[in-house]
XYZ file of C-alpha atoms in Angstrom:
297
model
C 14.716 -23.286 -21.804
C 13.383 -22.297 -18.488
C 9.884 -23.427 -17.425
C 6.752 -21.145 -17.172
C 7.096 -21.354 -13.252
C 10.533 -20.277 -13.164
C 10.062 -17.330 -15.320
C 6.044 -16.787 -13.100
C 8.734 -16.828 -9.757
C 11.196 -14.615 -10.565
C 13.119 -12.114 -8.564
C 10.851 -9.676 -8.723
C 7.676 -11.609 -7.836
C 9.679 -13.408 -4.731
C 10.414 -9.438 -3.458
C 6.592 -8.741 -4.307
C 5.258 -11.610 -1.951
C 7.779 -11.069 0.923
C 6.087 -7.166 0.609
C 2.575 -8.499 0.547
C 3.443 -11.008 3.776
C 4.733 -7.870 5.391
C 2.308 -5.350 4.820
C -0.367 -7.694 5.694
C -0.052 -7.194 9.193
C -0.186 -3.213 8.602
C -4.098 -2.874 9.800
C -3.598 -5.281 12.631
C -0.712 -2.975 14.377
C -2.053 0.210 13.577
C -5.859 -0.157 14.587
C -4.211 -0.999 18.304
C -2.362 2.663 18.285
C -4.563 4.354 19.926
C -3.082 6.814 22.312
C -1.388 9.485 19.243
C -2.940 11.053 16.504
C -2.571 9.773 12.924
C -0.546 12.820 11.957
C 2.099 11.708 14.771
C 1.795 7.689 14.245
C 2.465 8.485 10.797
C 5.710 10.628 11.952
C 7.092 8.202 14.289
C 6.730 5.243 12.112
C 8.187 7.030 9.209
C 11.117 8.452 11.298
C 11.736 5.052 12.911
C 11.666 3.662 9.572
C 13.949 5.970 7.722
C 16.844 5.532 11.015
C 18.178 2.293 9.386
C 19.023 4.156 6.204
C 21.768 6.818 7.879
C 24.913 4.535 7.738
C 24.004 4.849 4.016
C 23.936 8.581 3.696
C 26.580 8.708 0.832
C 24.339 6.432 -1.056
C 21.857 9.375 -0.825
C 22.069 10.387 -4.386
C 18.856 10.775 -6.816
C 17.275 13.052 -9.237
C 14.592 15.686 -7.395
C 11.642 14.060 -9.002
C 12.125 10.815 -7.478
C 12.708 12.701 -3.887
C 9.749 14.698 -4.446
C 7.720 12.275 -5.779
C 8.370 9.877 -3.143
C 7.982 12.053 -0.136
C 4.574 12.854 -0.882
C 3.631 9.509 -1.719
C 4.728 8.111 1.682
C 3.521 10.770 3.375
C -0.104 11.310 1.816
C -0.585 8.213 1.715
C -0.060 6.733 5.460
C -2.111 10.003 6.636
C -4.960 9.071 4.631
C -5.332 5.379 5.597
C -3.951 5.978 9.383
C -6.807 8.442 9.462
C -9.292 6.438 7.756
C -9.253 3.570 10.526
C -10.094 6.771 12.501
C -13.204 7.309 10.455
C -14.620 4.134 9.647
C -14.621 0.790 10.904
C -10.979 -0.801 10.334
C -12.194 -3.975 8.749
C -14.501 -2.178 5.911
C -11.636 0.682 5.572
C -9.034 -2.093 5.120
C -10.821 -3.572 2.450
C -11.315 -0.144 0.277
C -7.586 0.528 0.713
C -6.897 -2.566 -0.871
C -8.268 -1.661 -4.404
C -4.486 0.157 -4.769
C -3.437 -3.228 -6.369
C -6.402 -2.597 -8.410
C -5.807 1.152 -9.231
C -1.998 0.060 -9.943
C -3.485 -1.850 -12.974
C -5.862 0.731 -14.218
C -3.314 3.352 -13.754
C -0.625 1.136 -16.127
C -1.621 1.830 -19.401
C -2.213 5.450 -18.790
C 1.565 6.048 -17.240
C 2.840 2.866 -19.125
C 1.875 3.060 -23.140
C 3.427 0.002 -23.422
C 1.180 -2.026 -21.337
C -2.352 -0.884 -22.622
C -5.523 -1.497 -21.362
C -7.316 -4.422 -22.313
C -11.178 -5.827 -21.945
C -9.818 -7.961 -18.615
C -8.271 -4.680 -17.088
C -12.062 -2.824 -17.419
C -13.949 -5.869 -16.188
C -11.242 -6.180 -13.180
C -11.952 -2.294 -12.757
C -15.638 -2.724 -12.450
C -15.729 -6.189 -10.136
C -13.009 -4.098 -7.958
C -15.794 -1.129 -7.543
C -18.540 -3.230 -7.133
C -16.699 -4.990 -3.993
C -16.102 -1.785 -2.900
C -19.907 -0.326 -3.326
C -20.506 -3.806 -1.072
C -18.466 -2.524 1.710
C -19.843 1.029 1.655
C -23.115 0.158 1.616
C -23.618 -2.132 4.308
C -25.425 -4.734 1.352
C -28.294 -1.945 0.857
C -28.851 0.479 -0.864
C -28.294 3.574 1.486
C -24.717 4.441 2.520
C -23.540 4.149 6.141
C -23.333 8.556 6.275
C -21.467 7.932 10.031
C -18.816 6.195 7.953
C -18.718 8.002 4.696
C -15.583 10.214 5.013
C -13.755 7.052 6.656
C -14.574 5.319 3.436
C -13.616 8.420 1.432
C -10.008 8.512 3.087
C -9.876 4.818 2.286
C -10.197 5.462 -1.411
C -7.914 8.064 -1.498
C -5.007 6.290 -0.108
C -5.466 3.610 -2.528
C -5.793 6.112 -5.797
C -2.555 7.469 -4.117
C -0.495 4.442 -3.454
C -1.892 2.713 -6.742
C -0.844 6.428 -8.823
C 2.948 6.244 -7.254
C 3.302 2.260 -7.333
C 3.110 2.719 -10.951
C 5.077 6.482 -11.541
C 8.067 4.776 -9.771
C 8.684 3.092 -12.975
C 8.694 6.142 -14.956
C 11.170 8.053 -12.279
C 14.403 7.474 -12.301
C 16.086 4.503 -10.460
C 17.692 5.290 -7.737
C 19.759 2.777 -4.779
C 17.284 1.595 -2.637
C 18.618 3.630 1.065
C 16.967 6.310 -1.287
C 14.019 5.393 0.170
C 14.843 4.706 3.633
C 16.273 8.737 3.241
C 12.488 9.564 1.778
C 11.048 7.704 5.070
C 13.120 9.730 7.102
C 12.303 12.977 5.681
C 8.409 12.310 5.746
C 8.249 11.328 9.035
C 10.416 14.302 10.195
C 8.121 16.446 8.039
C 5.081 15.088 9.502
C 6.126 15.557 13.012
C 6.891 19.253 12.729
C 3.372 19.707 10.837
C 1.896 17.891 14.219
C 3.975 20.092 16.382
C 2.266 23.153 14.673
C -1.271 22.306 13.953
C -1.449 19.849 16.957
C 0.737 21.152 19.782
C 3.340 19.721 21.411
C 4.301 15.676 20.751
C 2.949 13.859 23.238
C 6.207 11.587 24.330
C 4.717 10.630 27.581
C 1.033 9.772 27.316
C 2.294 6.832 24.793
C 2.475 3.861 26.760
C 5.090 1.211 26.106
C 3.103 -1.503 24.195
C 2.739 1.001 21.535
C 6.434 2.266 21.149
C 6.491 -1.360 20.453
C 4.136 -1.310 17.980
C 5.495 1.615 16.340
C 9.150 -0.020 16.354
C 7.002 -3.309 14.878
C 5.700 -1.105 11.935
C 8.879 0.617 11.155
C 10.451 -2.571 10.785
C 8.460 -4.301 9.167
C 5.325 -3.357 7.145
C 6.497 0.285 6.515
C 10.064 -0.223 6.237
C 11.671 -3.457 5.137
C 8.121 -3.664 2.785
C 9.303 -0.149 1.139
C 12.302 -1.339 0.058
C 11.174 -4.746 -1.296
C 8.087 -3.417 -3.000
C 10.303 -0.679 -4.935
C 12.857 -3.108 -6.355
C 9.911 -5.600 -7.215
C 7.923 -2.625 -9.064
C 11.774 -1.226 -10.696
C 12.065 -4.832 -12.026
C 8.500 -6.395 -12.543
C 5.816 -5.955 -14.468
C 3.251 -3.640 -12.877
C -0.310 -5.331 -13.667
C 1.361 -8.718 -12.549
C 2.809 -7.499 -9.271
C -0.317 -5.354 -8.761
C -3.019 -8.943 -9.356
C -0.938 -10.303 -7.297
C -1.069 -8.005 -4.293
C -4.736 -9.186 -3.983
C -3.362 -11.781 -1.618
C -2.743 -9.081 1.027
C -6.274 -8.064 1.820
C -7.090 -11.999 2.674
C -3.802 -11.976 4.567
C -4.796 -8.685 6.466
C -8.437 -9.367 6.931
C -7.855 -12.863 8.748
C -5.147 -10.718 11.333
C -8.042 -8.058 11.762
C -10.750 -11.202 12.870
C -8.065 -13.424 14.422
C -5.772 -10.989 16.224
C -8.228 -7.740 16.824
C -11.091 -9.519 17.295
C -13.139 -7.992 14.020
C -16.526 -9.123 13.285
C -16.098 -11.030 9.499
C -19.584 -10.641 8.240
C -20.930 -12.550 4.469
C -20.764 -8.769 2.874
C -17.309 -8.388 3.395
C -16.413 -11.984 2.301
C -18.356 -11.566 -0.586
C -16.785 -8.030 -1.273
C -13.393 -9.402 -0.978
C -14.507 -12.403 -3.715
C -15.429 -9.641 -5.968
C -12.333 -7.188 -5.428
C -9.692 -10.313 -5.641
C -11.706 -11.853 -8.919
C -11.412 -8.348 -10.221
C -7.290 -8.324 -10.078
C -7.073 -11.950 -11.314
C -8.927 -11.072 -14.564
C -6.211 -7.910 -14.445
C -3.489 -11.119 -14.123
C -5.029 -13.155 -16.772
C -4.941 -10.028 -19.400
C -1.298 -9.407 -18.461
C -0.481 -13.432 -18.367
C -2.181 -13.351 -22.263
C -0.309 -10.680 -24.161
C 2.790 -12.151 -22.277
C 2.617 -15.711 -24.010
C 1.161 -13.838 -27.630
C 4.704 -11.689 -27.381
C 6.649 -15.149 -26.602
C 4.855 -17.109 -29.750
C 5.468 -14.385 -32.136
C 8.927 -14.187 -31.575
């Protein structure tokens, strides 16, 4: 009979953790792109990212929905945080994108019926929000106003990346250069909406450091992390992989004070206690009905 630890570190949990190593580096790249507009970051990366997934073109084979679907996720969602670090301060940003682990289990039992909500799930909702208040607020009362649609942007990239983290499972499957082909398409789509409400790409005012950093990000937080984060979610279970993506805000938050310099202040360490508690009482209600199922069988 296989142990507890074999069954917690399955396949789907190994892809979920190389995706949370990955994308924890995402703030620390793109806060140093500085020279393009979010519209066109979001384009390049997206087009560099989908490149890999041309040799596979015949593989190119799912339902509508899922293309649809997809797209839009990719695409609205990269636009909203890439333009949040525009808004707000990257650090405090970062940290309200991150409740998308936490939206992925509050959105479970309302795609999923099979995984309903339980008392852990609401408490896990409301510690998540009040780390979040923490962050907005600046520890008082008023919000920062200079910051408020920065923080706004934050929150909707995580409703939107928590919303499709959880519809994939209800789409249907599809291989995974699918997805490379959907990171392709958005990117292409976002650089033609940048051509027309922005002007003409600006190819030569981006300086070489940052076609590095854009090649960086297409390889590794927005496109090898795509792939591994679908075929954990196709396989997993969502509340599980979702608690556990808590890890990636401590991961990214230590490469925003380490690498860019950020200033970690007792707030945003408490706010990041509160938002991480928040997801392991999401784990612990998962965890639970997961043993009652195995003794009752």
């Amino acid at each position: 009979m296989p142990s507890s630890n074999a069954r917690w570190l399955d396949r789907s949990t190994l892809l979920a953790l190389l995706t949370i190593l990955l994308w924890s580096s995402l703030a620390a790249l793109t806060s140093r792109i500085t020279s393009v507009t979010p519209l066109v970051l979001v384009g390049l990366v997206l087009l560099f990212c989908g490149l890999g997934a041309i040799p596979f073109w015949r593989q190119w084979r799912a339902p509508l929905v899922t293309w649809l679907a997809t797209i839009i996720a990719f695409l609205g969602y990269h636009l909203l945080l890439f333009s949040a670090f525009r808004h707000a301060p990257v650090l405090e940003a970062n940290l309200i994108n991150y409740l998308w682990p936490l939206m992925i289990i509050l959105f479970t039992p309302l795609l999923l019926p099979q995984h309903p909500l339980q008392r852990q799930h609401v408490m896990a909702g409301l510690l998540g929000l009040c780390g979040s208040l923490l962050v907005m607020t600046d520890g008082s009362l008023h919000l920062q106003q200079l910051y408020i649609p920065g923080y706004l942007l934050a929150l909707a990239a995580a409703i939107t990346w928590g919303f499709y983290s959880v519809l994939s499972r209800r789409l249907p499957a599809a291989p995974a250069p699918v997805i490379g082909a959907c990171c392709l398409i958005s990117g292409l789509l976002a650089l033609v909406i940048s051509h027309f409400s922005e002007g003409a790409l600006p190819w030569r005012q981006i300086p070489s450091h940052d076609w590095w950093l854009i090649i960086g990000l297409a390889m590794g937080p927005m496109g090898t992390a795509f792939i591994t984060w679908y075929l954990a979610l196709r396989d997993g279970d969502p509340r599980r992989i979702g608690a556990l993506a808590y890890l990636t805000p401590l991961l990214s938050t230590l490469l925003l004070v380490l690498i860019n310099g950020e200033s970690l202040q007792l707030r945003h360490v408490i706010a990041g206690v509160l938002i991480i508690g928040g997801a392991s009482l999401g784990l612990q209600g998962a965890r639970t009905k997961r043993s009652r199922r195995s003794a009752s069988s």
